[in-house]
Amino acid sequence: MKNINKNPDKEKKSFSTYSFEDFLQDDFFLFSIENMTEETQSFWKNYWESSGRTNQDNFDLACSYLKSVQNEKDKLTEQEIFEMWKNIELANKNNLKKKVKRSVLFFSIAASVAAIFILATLSPLFLTNSEPEKVDLASFSTRTKNNPQLPTETQLILSENESISLKEKESTIDYASQHIEINGSVQQRIPEESKQSINQLVVPIGKRAVLSFSDGSKIWVNSGTRVTYPAVFADNKREIYVDGEIYTEVVKDTKRPFIVKTNVMDIEVLGTRFNVNAYESDPLKNVVLVSGSVKIKNKDKKDILLSPNKKFETNNGYERIQEVNATEYISWIDGFYQYDSERMDVILKRLSRYYGQEIVWDSIAADMRFSGKLDLKDDLNLVLLSFTHTAPITYRKENGKYIINYKY
């Protein structure tokens, strides 16, 4: 029997940096939770109080995870455990060598059945045959978005320890069957054990990207956007999570609906073209359908059907559907911004994201409405100057930011 009093390293560990998976690979954590005593209970209580409870959510999640399989360990015989582990080791030989501590293999059956059961059934990081549709993309995106500030370069995040920085203003990423092409050249193979992993594309303000999936579907990713998606889609659905704006062209597959998830709604399609504007930081979000049909499920689980040239809009719980010219809402993919009776603050916010420049405005200028078309290939100064020719506003650049004021 292991004695926690003889584990001098436990005081030195920084559990506040542990991920959910790190806890499940830590011998001391597994043993102390499985064999809870007053001493271990006091240790964890004092640790989290002294650390300001930083990262305690992952600890609590790991504890709940262990408790959820407590009943299972009583149902398994030693022979069943041995056979189960043998099958796991055979199926995941290469992956387990990298991701599971060797000590787990020799951990006593009485103390580690729960950990083995976790490896055998639930954790997608350990088992290559886990099903990606069981991963909640929204939770994954929230959990991995450690820094709310977007990077200055486009980031393709392939795993917790691997990311690729793309310096181009407009990047292309193409997931072929066995590899990833970046800006036209093969950059990364997709190992068999990584095909079930979750990837992310993070596009900062001032930059854009085009992301092509292995099924042939394609999305145009606007500035300031994060897209979370599986490296390879599941057999029964194609699902991505979006914080920002994308235009999507979905290849039809009747057996696998394409689902775009956001923090306020899910959009489900079989094959169609549509635009989603759903920045988590903005209360106003919308979906505009170009062709085909989409089904939107809001937070109240109500299904809303859209037909072409219709826009679904939601703003702090208020929802509406209106007739629009859909081409105006997707002109940004061709480097244009077309708008009809749009508020000045909405226009300026989009320009700020697109050009990667800070723009501020006063309340009177914000309420003004404009119709027109801007060439986003023009310099921002030229774009802002065009407004001063058609409306009573002024602009100036001061301390690195553009200031828009109503001209009295």
Tab-separated table of C-alpha atoms in Angstrom:
chain	number	residue	atom	x	y	z
A	1	MET	CA	0.000	0.000	0.000
A	2	LYS	CA	1.361	3.406	-1.010
A	3	ASN	CA	1.839	5.921	1.823
A	4	ILE	CA	1.146	9.551	0.926
A	5	ASN	CA	3.306	10.703	3.850
A	6	LYS	CA	6.310	9.415	1.954
A	7	ASN	CA	5.621	11.412	-1.180
A	8	PRO	CA	7.891	14.464	-0.821
A	9	ASP	CA	7.148	15.699	-4.340
A	10	LYS	CA	3.479	16.427	-3.742
A	11	GLU	CA	4.228	19.727	-1.992
A	12	LYS	CA	6.370	20.865	-4.914
A	13	LYS	CA	3.843	20.160	-7.643
A	14	SER	CA	2.031	23.058	-9.225
A	15	PHE	CA	-1.438	21.575	-9.541
A	16	SER	CA	-2.698	25.022	-10.527
A	17	THR	CA	-1.263	24.422	-14.029
A	18	TYR	CA	-2.678	20.897	-14.404
A	19	SER	CA	-5.166	20.115	-17.148
A	20	PHE	CA	-8.018	17.671	-16.604
A	21	GLU	CA	-5.914	14.952	-18.256
A	22	ASP	CA	-2.830	15.808	-16.145
A	23	PHE	CA	-4.757	15.050	-12.968
A	24	LEU	CA	-5.809	11.649	-14.317
A	25	GLN	CA	-2.151	10.781	-15.001
A	26	ASP	CA	-0.890	11.834	-11.580
A	27	ASP	CA	-0.284	8.929	-9.170
A	28	PHE	CA	-0.671	11.050	-6.055
A	29	PHE	CA	-3.964	12.539	-7.216
A	30	LEU	CA	-5.389	9.130	-8.183
A	31	PHE	CA	-4.365	7.495	-4.924
A	32	SER	CA	-5.423	10.370	-2.660
A	33	ILE	CA	-8.886	10.650	-4.202
A	34	GLU	CA	-9.447	6.904	-4.393
A	35	ASN	CA	-8.295	6.475	-0.769
A	36	MET	CA	-9.538	9.705	0.788
A	37	THR	CA	-8.483	10.290	4.411
A	38	GLU	CA	-8.668	13.299	6.727
A	39	GLU	CA	-5.047	14.037	5.826
A	40	THR	CA	-5.584	14.019	2.055
A	41	GLN	CA	-8.821	15.961	2.427
A	42	SER	CA	-6.991	18.578	4.481
A	43	PHE	CA	-4.116	18.679	1.981
A	44	TRP	CA	-6.344	19.472	-0.996
A	45	LYS	CA	-8.435	21.964	0.967
A	46	ASN	CA	-5.346	23.869	2.125
A	47	TYR	CA	-3.745	23.696	-1.321
A	48	TRP	CA	-6.652	25.281	-3.151
A	49	GLU	CA	-7.165	27.924	-0.473
A	50	SER	CA	-3.498	28.933	-0.601
A	51	SER	CA	-3.456	28.983	-4.425
A	52	GLY	CA	-6.498	31.208	-4.732
A	53	ARG	CA	-8.439	28.277	-6.228
A	54	THR	CA	-6.704	28.790	-9.574
A	55	ASN	CA	-7.541	25.831	-11.828
A	56	GLN	CA	-9.726	24.130	-9.212
A	57	ASP	CA	-12.349	23.577	-11.916
A	58	ASN	CA	-10.127	20.972	-13.611
A	59	PHE	CA	-9.479	19.328	-10.231
A	60	ASP	CA	-13.205	19.160	-9.428
A	61	LEU	CA	-13.932	17.790	-12.895
A	62	ALA	CA	-11.307	15.060	-12.477
A	63	CYS	CA	-12.725	14.181	-9.027
A	64	SER	CA	-16.238	13.900	-10.447
A	65	TYR	CA	-14.817	11.799	-13.247
A	66	LEU	CA	-13.336	9.303	-10.793
A	67	LYS	CA	-16.484	9.167	-8.677
A	68	SER	CA	-18.590	8.472	-11.763
A	69	VAL	CA	-16.719	5.198	-12.317
A	70	GLN	CA	-16.487	4.128	-8.666
A	71	ASN	CA	-19.350	1.685	-9.086
A	72	GLU	CA	-17.739	0.156	-12.150
A	73	LYS	CA	-14.616	-0.997	-10.380
A	74	ASP	CA	-16.660	-3.188	-8.046
A	75	LYS	CA	-18.214	-4.924	-11.032
A	76	LEU	CA	-14.945	-5.925	-12.682
A	77	THR	CA	-13.016	-9.059	-11.778
A	78	GLU	CA	-9.230	-9.078	-11.828
A	79	GLN	CA	-9.323	-11.251	-14.941
A	80	GLU	CA	-11.652	-8.770	-16.675
A	81	ILE	CA	-9.338	-5.924	-15.724
A	82	PHE	CA	-6.325	-7.833	-17.047
A	83	GLU	CA	-8.058	-8.616	-20.351
A	84	MET	CA	-9.305	-5.046	-20.680
A	85	TRP	CA	-5.855	-3.578	-20.125
A	86	LYS	CA	-4.294	-6.062	-22.553
A	87	ASN	CA	-6.732	-4.945	-25.267
A	88	ILE	CA	-6.082	-1.281	-24.529
A	89	GLU	CA	-2.336	-1.769	-24.656
A	90	LEU	CA	-2.563	-3.696	-27.925
A	91	ALA	CA	-4.838	-1.133	-29.619
A	92	ASN	CA	-2.965	1.926	-28.408
A	93	LYS	CA	0.612	0.760	-28.114
A	94	ASN	CA	2.278	3.818	-29.645
A	95	ASN	CA	-0.075	6.408	-28.165
A	96	LEU	CA	0.076	5.032	-24.646
A	97	LYS	CA	3.873	5.110	-24.587
A	98	LYS	CA	3.744	8.873	-25.029
A	99	LYS	CA	0.771	9.821	-22.892
A	100	VAL	CA	0.503	7.444	-19.941
A	101	LYS	CA	3.121	7.196	-17.206
A	102	ARG	CA	4.779	3.833	-17.085
A	103	SER	CA	3.978	3.589	-13.395
A	104	VAL	CA	0.281	3.333	-14.199
A	105	LEU	CA	0.908	-0.031	-15.842
A	106	PHE	CA	2.150	-1.441	-12.548
A	107	PHE	CA	-0.196	0.400	-10.226
A	108	SER	CA	-1.937	-2.037	-7.856
A	109	ILE	CA	-5.305	-3.196	-9.137
A	110	ALA	CA	-7.054	-2.182	-5.927
A	111	ALA	CA	-5.834	1.417	-6.198
A	112	SER	CA	-6.005	1.963	-9.958
A	113	VAL	CA	-9.066	0.205	-11.368
A	114	ALA	CA	-10.858	3.551	-11.733
A	115	ALA	CA	-7.935	5.044	-13.630
A	116	ILE	CA	-7.754	2.025	-15.957
A	117	PHE	CA	-11.484	2.210	-16.503
A	118	ILE	CA	-11.151	5.866	-17.459
A	119	LEU	CA	-8.449	5.020	-19.982
A	120	ALA	CA	-10.604	2.248	-21.420
A	121	THR	CA	-13.835	4.167	-21.800
A	122	LEU	CA	-13.801	7.922	-21.613
A	123	SER	CA	-10.636	9.906	-22.217
A	124	PRO	CA	-10.160	10.790	-25.913
A	125	LEU	CA	-6.572	11.808	-25.322
A	126	PHE	CA	-5.634	8.252	-24.373
A	127	LEU	CA	-7.696	6.116	-26.723
A	128	THR	CA	-7.434	6.459	-30.484
A	129	ASN	CA	-10.800	4.766	-31.022
A	130	SER	CA	-12.810	7.256	-28.964
A	131	GLU	CA	-15.626	8.915	-30.884
A	132	PRO	CA	-15.110	12.624	-31.654
A	133	GLU	CA	-18.831	13.385	-31.550
A	134	LYS	CA	-18.698	12.888	-27.771
A	135	VAL	CA	-16.394	15.884	-27.443
A	136	ASP	CA	-18.292	19.088	-26.698
A	137	LEU	CA	-16.670	21.637	-29.005
A	138	ALA	CA	-18.149	24.622	-27.162
A	139	SER	CA	-16.711	23.481	-23.826
A	140	PHE	CA	-13.386	22.632	-25.466
A	141	SER	CA	-13.185	26.070	-27.079
A	142	THR	CA	-13.971	27.834	-23.793
A	143	ARG	CA	-11.549	25.677	-21.807
A	144	THR	CA	-8.662	26.220	-24.225
A	145	LYS	CA	-9.199	29.943	-24.724
A	146	ASN	CA	-6.754	30.834	-21.943
A	147	ASN	CA	-5.917	34.300	-23.253
A	148	PRO	CA	-8.930	36.413	-24.278
A	149	GLN	CA	-6.627	38.549	-26.454
A	150	LEU	CA	-6.201	37.231	-29.981
A	151	PRO	CA	-2.622	36.710	-31.235
A	152	THR	CA	-1.034	39.044	-33.793
A	153	GLU	CA	-0.516	36.192	-36.272
A	154	THR	CA	-2.950	33.546	-37.485
A	155	GLN	CA	-2.536	30.389	-35.390
A	156	LEU	CA	-3.330	26.825	-36.478
A	157	ILE	CA	-3.483	24.881	-33.197
A	158	LEU	CA	-3.131	21.142	-33.759
A	159	SER	CA	-2.759	20.053	-30.140
A	160	GLU	CA	-1.954	21.395	-26.698
A	161	ASN	CA	1.754	21.364	-27.527
A	162	GLU	CA	1.756	22.047	-31.261
A	163	SER	CA	0.717	25.162	-33.138
A	164	ILE	CA	1.753	26.769	-36.419
A	165	SER	CA	1.999	30.541	-36.875
A	166	LEU	CA	0.958	31.912	-40.265
A	167	LYS	CA	2.386	35.333	-41.114
A	168	GLU	CA	0.336	35.922	-44.273
A	169	LYS	CA	-2.496	38.445	-44.232
A	170	GLU	CA	-4.749	35.886	-45.920
A	171	SER	CA	-3.953	32.206	-45.293
A	172	THR	CA	-5.329	28.980	-46.750
A	173	ILE	CA	-5.525	25.729	-44.791
A	174	ASP	CA	-6.660	22.549	-46.552
A	175	TYR	CA	-7.285	19.247	-44.752
A	176	ALA	CA	-6.628	16.535	-47.321
A	177	SER	CA	-7.121	12.851	-46.482
A	178	GLN	CA	-3.661	12.280	-45.011
A	179	HIS	CA	-2.123	15.714	-44.563
A	180	ILE	CA	-2.671	19.445	-44.074
A	181	GLU	CA	-1.755	21.899	-46.818
A	182	ILE	CA	-0.937	25.444	-45.679
A	183	ASN	CA	-0.781	28.196	-48.284
A	184	GLY	CA	-0.441	25.628	-51.072
A	185	SER	CA	2.306	23.419	-49.627
A	186	VAL	CA	2.155	20.269	-47.506
A	187	GLN	CA	3.132	21.245	-43.971
A	188	GLN	CA	1.766	18.554	-41.716
A	189	ARG	CA	0.785	14.902	-41.975
A	190	ILE	CA	-2.196	13.742	-39.948
A	191	PRO	CA	-1.041	10.712	-37.919
A	192	GLU	CA	-3.667	8.018	-37.497
A	193	GLU	CA	-3.883	8.644	-33.737
A	194	SER	CA	-4.404	12.394	-34.326
A	195	LYS	CA	-7.376	12.089	-36.654
A	196	GLN	CA	-9.745	12.171	-33.702
A	197	SER	CA	-8.129	15.258	-32.148
A	198	ILE	CA	-9.632	18.731	-31.929
A	199	ASN	CA	-7.941	21.537	-33.879
A	200	GLN	CA	-8.424	25.301	-33.785
A	201	LEU	CA	-7.872	28.138	-36.233
A	202	VAL	CA	-7.420	31.535	-34.588
A	203	VAL	CA	-7.461	34.523	-36.951
A	204	PRO	CA	-6.506	37.889	-35.389
A	205	ILE	CA	-7.928	41.264	-36.357
A	206	GLY	CA	-6.536	42.522	-39.640
A	207	LYS	CA	-6.154	39.021	-41.116
A	208	ARG	CA	-8.336	36.397	-42.773
A	209	ALA	CA	-8.179	32.722	-43.758
A	210	VAL	CA	-9.879	30.067	-45.875
A	211	LEU	CA	-10.284	26.649	-44.267
A	212	SER	CA	-11.136	23.579	-46.391
A	213	PHE	CA	-12.251	20.363	-44.717
A	214	SER	CA	-11.622	16.811	-45.874
A	215	ASP	CA	-15.267	16.439	-47.010
A	216	GLY	CA	-14.840	19.330	-49.477
A	217	SER	CA	-16.736	21.908	-47.413
A	218	LYS	CA	-15.066	25.293	-47.137
A	219	ILE	CA	-15.286	28.271	-44.793
A	220	TRP	CA	-13.977	31.812	-45.178
A	221	VAL	CA	-12.840	33.051	-41.762
A	222	ASN	CA	-13.041	36.782	-41.055
A	223	SER	CA	-10.821	38.862	-38.756
A	224	GLY	CA	-10.955	38.281	-35.012
A	225	THR	CA	-12.442	34.792	-35.327
A	226	ARG	CA	-11.773	31.446	-33.624
A	227	VAL	CA	-12.958	28.182	-35.226
A	228	THR	CA	-12.846	24.871	-33.312
A	229	TYR	CA	-13.280	21.611	-35.242
A	230	PRO	CA	-12.223	17.919	-35.319
A	231	ALA	CA	-9.264	17.002	-37.520
A	232	VAL	CA	-11.573	14.484	-39.204
A	233	PHE	CA	-15.367	14.664	-39.047
A	234	ALA	CA	-17.385	11.936	-37.351
A	235	ASP	CA	-19.369	9.319	-39.286
A	236	ASN	CA	-22.776	10.755	-38.356
A	237	LYS	CA	-22.260	14.542	-38.347
A	238	ARG	CA	-19.884	17.374	-39.224
A	239	GLU	CA	-19.626	19.848	-36.392
A	240	ILE	CA	-17.629	23.050	-35.810
A	241	TYR	CA	-17.744	25.826	-33.204
A	242	VAL	CA	-17.394	29.497	-34.160
A	243	ASP	CA	-16.595	32.622	-32.166
A	244	GLY	CA	-16.591	35.325	-34.849
A	245	GLU	CA	-17.678	35.503	-38.498
A	246	ILE	CA	-17.491	32.901	-41.254
A	247	TYR	CA	-18.985	32.353	-44.680
A	248	THR	CA	-19.620	28.668	-45.355
A	249	GLU	CA	-20.084	26.533	-48.458
A	250	VAL	CA	-21.160	23.085	-47.307
A	251	VAL	CA	-20.897	19.957	-49.474
A	252	LYS	CA	-24.156	18.022	-49.271
A	253	ASP	CA	-24.071	14.768	-47.302
A	254	THR	CA	-27.505	13.444	-46.286
A	255	LYS	CA	-25.971	11.054	-43.763
A	256	ARG	CA	-23.906	13.732	-42.029
A	257	PRO	CA	-25.553	17.099	-41.350
A	258	PHE	CA	-23.171	20.050	-41.025
A	259	ILE	CA	-23.622	21.904	-37.712
A	260	VAL	CA	-22.167	25.305	-36.860
A	261	LYS	CA	-22.335	25.879	-33.110
A	262	THR	CA	-22.072	29.303	-31.441
A	263	ASN	CA	-22.594	30.474	-27.876
A	264	VAL	CA	-26.257	31.395	-28.560
A	265	MET	CA	-27.424	29.074	-31.353
A	266	ASP	CA	-26.724	26.022	-33.508
A	267	ILE	CA	-27.124	26.110	-37.307
A	268	GLU	CA	-27.761	22.761	-39.016
A	269	VAL	CA	-27.597	22.140	-42.775
A	270	LEU	CA	-27.051	19.333	-45.272
A	271	GLY	CA	-25.604	21.372	-48.132
A	272	THR	CA	-25.885	25.118	-48.538
A	273	ARG	CA	-24.172	28.529	-48.482
A	274	PHE	CA	-24.598	30.932	-45.595
A	275	ASN	CA	-22.887	33.563	-43.445
A	276	VAL	CA	-22.630	33.468	-39.648
A	277	ASN	CA	-21.713	36.555	-37.630
A	278	ALA	CA	-21.473	35.479	-33.986
A	279	TYR	CA	-18.680	37.219	-32.090
A	280	GLU	CA	-19.091	36.252	-28.443
A	281	SER	CA	-18.122	39.805	-27.424
A	282	ASP	CA	-20.974	41.331	-29.502
A	283	PRO	CA	-24.612	41.076	-28.350
A	284	LEU	CA	-25.865	41.294	-31.965
A	285	LYS	CA	-25.510	38.041	-33.920
A	286	ASN	CA	-26.997	36.917	-37.233
A	287	VAL	CA	-27.228	34.200	-39.861
A	288	VAL	CA	-27.804	35.089	-43.530
A	289	LEU	CA	-28.750	32.360	-46.001
A	290	VAL	CA	-27.451	32.601	-49.582
A	291	SER	CA	-28.795	29.312	-50.969
A	292	GLY	CA	-30.327	26.047	-49.750
A	293	SER	CA	-31.915	25.980	-46.310
A	294	VAL	CA	-30.784	26.035	-42.695
A	295	LYS	CA	-32.357	25.098	-39.384
A	296	ILE	CA	-31.382	27.273	-36.432
A	297	LYS	CA	-31.839	26.028	-32.896
A	298	ASN	CA	-31.765	28.867	-30.359
A	299	LYS	CA	-31.069	28.709	-26.626
A	300	ASP	CA	-34.715	27.838	-25.979
A	301	LYS	CA	-34.293	24.774	-28.258
A	302	LYS	CA	-36.766	26.296	-30.716
A	303	ASP	CA	-36.232	25.410	-34.394
A	304	ILE	CA	-36.164	28.345	-36.827
A	305	LEU	CA	-36.104	27.668	-40.589
A	306	LEU	CA	-34.535	30.106	-43.053
A	307	SER	CA	-34.985	30.415	-46.809
A	308	PRO	CA	-32.549	32.195	-49.182
A	309	ASN	CA	-32.102	35.963	-48.769
A	310	LYS	CA	-33.436	35.823	-45.214
A	311	LYS	CA	-31.536	36.979	-42.142
A	312	PHE	CA	-32.066	35.639	-38.634
A	313	GLU	CA	-30.913	38.126	-36.026
A	314	THR	CA	-30.650	37.812	-32.260
A	315	ASN	CA	-29.737	40.528	-29.773
A	316	ASN	CA	-29.820	39.776	-26.032
A	317	GLY	CA	-32.769	37.406	-26.435
A	318	TYR	CA	-34.694	39.498	-28.970
A	319	GLU	CA	-35.037	37.657	-32.300
A	320	ARG	CA	-36.305	38.563	-35.751
A	321	ILE	CA	-36.232	37.361	-39.380
A	322	GLN	CA	-36.103	39.827	-42.251
A	323	GLU	CA	-35.681	39.886	-46.020
A	324	VAL	CA	-32.184	40.981	-47.137
A	325	ASN	CA	-29.875	40.965	-50.116
A	326	ALA	CA	-27.610	38.096	-49.066
A	327	THR	CA	-24.775	39.161	-51.383
A	328	GLU	CA	-24.241	42.270	-49.244
A	329	TYR	CA	-23.400	40.093	-46.242
A	330	ILE	CA	-20.814	37.939	-48.006
A	331	SER	CA	-19.069	40.661	-50.033
A	332	TRP	CA	-16.273	40.740	-47.441
A	333	ILE	CA	-14.848	37.466	-48.806
A	334	ASP	CA	-14.083	39.329	-52.056
A	335	GLY	CA	-12.615	42.349	-50.283
A	336	PHE	CA	-15.720	44.571	-50.312
A	337	TYR	CA	-18.077	45.803	-47.625
A	338	GLN	CA	-21.606	46.468	-48.859
A	339	TYR	CA	-24.253	47.813	-46.486
A	340	ASP	CA	-27.769	49.247	-46.585
A	341	SER	CA	-28.985	51.743	-43.962
A	342	GLU	CA	-26.405	50.433	-41.490
A	343	ARG	CA	-25.501	52.227	-38.261
A	344	MET	CA	-22.141	53.989	-38.255
A	345	ASP	CA	-20.943	52.205	-35.098
A	346	VAL	CA	-21.608	48.803	-36.736
A	347	ILE	CA	-19.695	49.868	-39.855
A	348	LEU	CA	-16.750	51.200	-37.864
A	349	LYS	CA	-16.546	48.087	-35.684
A	350	ARG	CA	-16.330	45.896	-38.802
A	351	LEU	CA	-13.669	48.166	-40.314
A	352	SER	CA	-11.688	48.064	-37.061
A	353	ARG	CA	-11.628	44.254	-37.116
A	354	TYR	CA	-10.920	44.004	-40.819
A	355	TYR	CA	-7.983	46.429	-40.850
A	356	GLY	CA	-6.711	45.568	-37.365
A	357	GLN	CA	-6.824	49.217	-36.267
A	358	GLU	CA	-8.470	50.790	-33.233
A	359	ILE	CA	-11.343	53.146	-34.114
A	360	VAL	CA	-13.384	55.143	-31.601
A	361	TRP	CA	-16.438	57.339	-32.200
A	362	ASP	CA	-18.842	59.625	-30.383
A	363	SER	CA	-22.499	58.794	-29.706
A	364	ILE	CA	-23.958	61.149	-32.326
A	365	ALA	CA	-21.788	59.729	-35.117
A	366	ALA	CA	-22.666	56.212	-33.952
A	367	ASP	CA	-26.394	56.757	-34.590
A	368	MET	CA	-25.973	57.908	-38.196
A	369	ARG	CA	-26.955	55.456	-40.936
A	370	PHE	CA	-25.238	54.856	-44.264
A	371	SER	CA	-25.741	52.874	-47.456
A	372	GLY	CA	-22.951	52.113	-49.886
A	373	LYS	CA	-20.038	49.877	-50.821
A	374	LEU	CA	-16.434	50.118	-49.656
A	375	ASP	CA	-13.376	48.628	-51.330
A	376	LEU	CA	-11.501	47.024	-48.440
A	377	LYS	CA	-8.354	46.849	-50.537
A	378	ASP	CA	-8.115	50.636	-50.123
A	379	ASP	CA	-6.113	52.170	-47.286
A	380	LEU	CA	-8.165	52.762	-44.124
A	381	ASN	CA	-7.473	56.498	-44.320
A	382	LEU	CA	-9.057	56.614	-47.767
A	383	VAL	CA	-12.055	54.600	-46.582
A	384	LEU	CA	-12.703	56.914	-43.619
A	385	LEU	CA	-12.150	59.990	-45.760
A	386	SER	CA	-14.992	58.857	-48.048
A	387	PHE	CA	-17.450	59.187	-45.143
A	388	THR	CA	-16.458	62.809	-44.528
A	389	HIS	CA	-17.506	63.631	-48.105
A	390	THR	CA	-21.056	62.335	-47.624
A	391	ALA	CA	-21.854	63.053	-43.970
A	392	PRO	CA	-21.140	65.730	-41.319
A	393	ILE	CA	-18.316	63.832	-39.599
A	394	THR	CA	-14.588	64.313	-39.143
A	395	TYR	CA	-11.798	61.862	-38.496
A	396	ARG	CA	-8.235	62.094	-37.265
A	397	LYS	CA	-5.505	59.723	-36.172
A	398	GLU	CA	-4.120	60.307	-32.710
A	399	ASN	CA	-1.882	58.118	-30.524
A	400	GLY	CA	-2.208	55.191	-32.913
A	401	LYS	CA	-6.024	55.165	-33.104
A	402	TYR	CA	-8.639	56.697	-35.404
A	403	ILE	CA	-11.148	59.104	-33.836
A	404	ILE	CA	-14.526	59.770	-35.506
A	405	ASN	CA	-16.634	62.767	-34.412
A	406	TYR	CA	-19.841	64.414	-35.521
A	407	LYS	CA	-19.145	67.792	-37.148
A	408	TYR	CA	-21.318	70.443	-35.526
